[in-house]
Coordinates of N, CA and C in Angstrom, one line a residue:
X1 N -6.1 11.9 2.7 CA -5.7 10.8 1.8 C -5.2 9.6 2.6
X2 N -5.7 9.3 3.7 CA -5.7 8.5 4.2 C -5.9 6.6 3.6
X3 N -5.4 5.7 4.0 CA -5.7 4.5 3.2 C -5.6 3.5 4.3
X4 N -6.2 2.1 4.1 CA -5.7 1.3 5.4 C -5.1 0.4 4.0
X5 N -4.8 -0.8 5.1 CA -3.5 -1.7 4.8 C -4.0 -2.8 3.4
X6 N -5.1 -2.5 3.8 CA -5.8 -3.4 2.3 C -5.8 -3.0 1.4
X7 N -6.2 -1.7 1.3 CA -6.1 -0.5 -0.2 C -4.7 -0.4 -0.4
X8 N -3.8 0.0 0.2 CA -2.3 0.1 0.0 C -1.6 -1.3 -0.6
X9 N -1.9 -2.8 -0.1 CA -1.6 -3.8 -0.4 C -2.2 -3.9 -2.2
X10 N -3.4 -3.6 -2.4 CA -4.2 -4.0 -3.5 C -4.1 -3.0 -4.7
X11 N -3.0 -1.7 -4.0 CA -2.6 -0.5 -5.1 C -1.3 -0.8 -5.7
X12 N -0.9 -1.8 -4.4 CA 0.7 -2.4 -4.9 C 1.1 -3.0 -6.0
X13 N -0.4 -4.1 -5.6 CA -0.3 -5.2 -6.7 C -1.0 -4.3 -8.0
X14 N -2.2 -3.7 -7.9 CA -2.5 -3.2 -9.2 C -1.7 -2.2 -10.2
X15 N -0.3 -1.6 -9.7 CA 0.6 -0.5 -10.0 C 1.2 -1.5 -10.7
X16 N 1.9 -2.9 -10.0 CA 2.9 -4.1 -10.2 C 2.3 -4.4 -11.4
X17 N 1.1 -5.3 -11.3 CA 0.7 -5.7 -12.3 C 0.8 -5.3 -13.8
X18 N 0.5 -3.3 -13.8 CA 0.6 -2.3 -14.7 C 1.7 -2.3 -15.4
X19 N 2.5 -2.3 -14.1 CA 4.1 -1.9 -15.0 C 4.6 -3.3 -15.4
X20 N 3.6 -4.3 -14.9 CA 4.3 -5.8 -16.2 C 4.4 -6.2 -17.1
X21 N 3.3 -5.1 -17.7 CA 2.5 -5.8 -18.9 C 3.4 -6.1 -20.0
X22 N 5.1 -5.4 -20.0 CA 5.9 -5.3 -20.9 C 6.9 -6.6 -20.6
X23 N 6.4 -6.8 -19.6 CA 7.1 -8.4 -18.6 C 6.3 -9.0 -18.4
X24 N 5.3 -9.7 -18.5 CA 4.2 -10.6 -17.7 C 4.6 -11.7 -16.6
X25 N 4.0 -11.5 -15.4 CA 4.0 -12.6 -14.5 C 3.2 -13.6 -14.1
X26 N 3.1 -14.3 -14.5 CA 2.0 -15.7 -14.1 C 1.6 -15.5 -12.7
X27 N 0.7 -16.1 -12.8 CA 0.1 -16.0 -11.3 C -0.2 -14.9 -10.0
X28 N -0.6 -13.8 -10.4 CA -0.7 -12.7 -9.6 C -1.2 -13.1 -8.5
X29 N -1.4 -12.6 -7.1 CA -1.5 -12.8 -5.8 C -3.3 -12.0 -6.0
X30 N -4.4 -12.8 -5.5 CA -5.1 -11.7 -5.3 C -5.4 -11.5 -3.9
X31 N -5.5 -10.1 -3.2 CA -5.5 -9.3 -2.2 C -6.9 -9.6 -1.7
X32 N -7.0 -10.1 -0.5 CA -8.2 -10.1 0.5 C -8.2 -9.6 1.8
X33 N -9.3 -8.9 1.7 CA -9.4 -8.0 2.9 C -9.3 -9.2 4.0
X34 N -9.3 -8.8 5.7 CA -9.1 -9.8 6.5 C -8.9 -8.6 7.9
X35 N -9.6 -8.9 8.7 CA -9.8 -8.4 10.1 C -8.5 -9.2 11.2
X36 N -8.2 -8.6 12.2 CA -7.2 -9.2 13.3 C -7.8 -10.6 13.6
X37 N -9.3 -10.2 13.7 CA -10.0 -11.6 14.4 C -10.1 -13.0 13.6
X38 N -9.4 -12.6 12.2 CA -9.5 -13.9 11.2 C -7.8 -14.2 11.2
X39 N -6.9 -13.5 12.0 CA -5.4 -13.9 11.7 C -5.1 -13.2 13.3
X40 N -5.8 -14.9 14.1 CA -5.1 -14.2 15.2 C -3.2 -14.6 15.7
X41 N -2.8 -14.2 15.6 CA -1.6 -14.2 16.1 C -0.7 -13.2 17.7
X42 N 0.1 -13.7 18.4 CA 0.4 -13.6 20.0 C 0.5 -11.5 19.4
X43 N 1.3 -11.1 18.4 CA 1.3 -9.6 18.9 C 0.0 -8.9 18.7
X44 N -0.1 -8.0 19.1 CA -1.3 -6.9 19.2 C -1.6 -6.4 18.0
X45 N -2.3 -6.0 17.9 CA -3.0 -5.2 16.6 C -3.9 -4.2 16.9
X46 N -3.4 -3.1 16.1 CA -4.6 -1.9 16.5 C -5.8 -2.3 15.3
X47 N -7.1 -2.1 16.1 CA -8.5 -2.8 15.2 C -8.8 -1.2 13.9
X48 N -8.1 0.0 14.0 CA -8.0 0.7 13.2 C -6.9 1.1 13.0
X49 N -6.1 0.5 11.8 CA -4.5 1.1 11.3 C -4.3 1.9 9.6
X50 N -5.1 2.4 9.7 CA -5.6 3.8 8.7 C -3.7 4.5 8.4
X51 N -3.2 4.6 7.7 CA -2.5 5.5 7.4 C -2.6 6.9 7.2
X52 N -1.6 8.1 7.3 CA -2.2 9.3 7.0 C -0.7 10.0 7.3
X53 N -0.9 11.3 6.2 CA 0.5 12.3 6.5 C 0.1 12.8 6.8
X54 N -1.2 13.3 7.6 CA -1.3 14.4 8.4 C -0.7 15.0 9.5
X55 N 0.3 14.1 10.6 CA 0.9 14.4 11.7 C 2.2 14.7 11.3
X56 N 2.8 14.2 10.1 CA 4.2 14.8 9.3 C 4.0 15.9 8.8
X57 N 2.9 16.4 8.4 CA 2.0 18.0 7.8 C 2.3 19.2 9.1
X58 N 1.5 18.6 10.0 CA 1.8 19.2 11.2 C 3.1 19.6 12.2
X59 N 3.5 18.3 12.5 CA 5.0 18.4 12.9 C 5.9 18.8 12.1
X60 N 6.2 18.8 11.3 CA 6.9 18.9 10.8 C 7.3 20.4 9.6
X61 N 6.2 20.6 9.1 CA 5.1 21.8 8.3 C 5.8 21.1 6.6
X62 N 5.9 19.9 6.6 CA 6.5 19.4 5.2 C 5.4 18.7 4.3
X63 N 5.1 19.1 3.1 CA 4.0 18.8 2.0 C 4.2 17.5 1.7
X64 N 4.2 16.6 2.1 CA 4.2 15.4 1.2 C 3.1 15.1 0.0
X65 N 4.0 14.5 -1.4 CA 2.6 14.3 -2.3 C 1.9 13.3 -1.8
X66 N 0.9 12.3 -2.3 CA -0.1 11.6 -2.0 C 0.6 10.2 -2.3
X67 N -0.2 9.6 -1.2 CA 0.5 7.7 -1.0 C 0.1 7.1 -2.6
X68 N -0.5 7.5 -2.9 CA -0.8 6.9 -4.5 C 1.0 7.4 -5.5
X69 N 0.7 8.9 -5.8 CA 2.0 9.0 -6.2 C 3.3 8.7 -5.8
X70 N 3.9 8.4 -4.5 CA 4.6 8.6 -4.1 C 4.8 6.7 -4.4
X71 N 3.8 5.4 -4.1 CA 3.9 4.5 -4.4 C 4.4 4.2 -6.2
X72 N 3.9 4.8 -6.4 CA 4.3 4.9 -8.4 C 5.3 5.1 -8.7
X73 N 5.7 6.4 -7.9 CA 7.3 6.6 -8.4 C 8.1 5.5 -7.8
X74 N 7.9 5.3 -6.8 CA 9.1 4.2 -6.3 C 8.9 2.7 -6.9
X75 N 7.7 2.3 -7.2 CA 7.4 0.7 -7.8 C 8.2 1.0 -9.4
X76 N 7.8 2.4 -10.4 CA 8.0 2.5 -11.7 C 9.7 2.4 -11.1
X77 N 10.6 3.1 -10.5 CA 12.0 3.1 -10.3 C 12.7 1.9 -10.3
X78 N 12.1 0.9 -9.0 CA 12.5 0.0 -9.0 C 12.0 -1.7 -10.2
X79 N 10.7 -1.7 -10.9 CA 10.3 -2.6 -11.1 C 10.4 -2.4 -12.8
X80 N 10.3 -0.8 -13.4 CA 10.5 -0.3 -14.6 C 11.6 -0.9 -15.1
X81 N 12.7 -1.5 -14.6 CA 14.2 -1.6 -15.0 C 14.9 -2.7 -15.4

């Protein structure tokens, strides 16, 4: 269940979006993918930054649910209110 930084940015806004509908916000941000080489800046960047709980799975032997759920409950906690 792995995700990189653009899917997770673009699930933010799509979750946000969802839970506004009862609040509407003008002008939503839309999310564009974008490589290191189009935003170069002095610190480093790894050219693959994939997310993953698989090394918390292992080290640790702890189930985490999935970055989808786990983004929902915390956006609906803080943004539902």
């Amino acid at each position: 269940d792995a995700t990189s930084r653009f899917a997770f940015a673009q699930a933010i806004v799509d979750e946000a979006r969802e839970l506004s509908r009862s609040n509407p916000a003008p002008n939503w941000a839309a999310i564009r993918e974008t490589t290191t080489a189009n935003y170069p800046l002095p610190a480093q960047r790894p050219l693959n930054a994939m997310t993953s709980k698989d090394k918390v799975q292992r080290t640790f032997g702890i189930t985490l649910s999935t970055w989808k759920a786990q983004l929902q409950a915390f956006l609906r906690s803080h943004l539902a209110a």
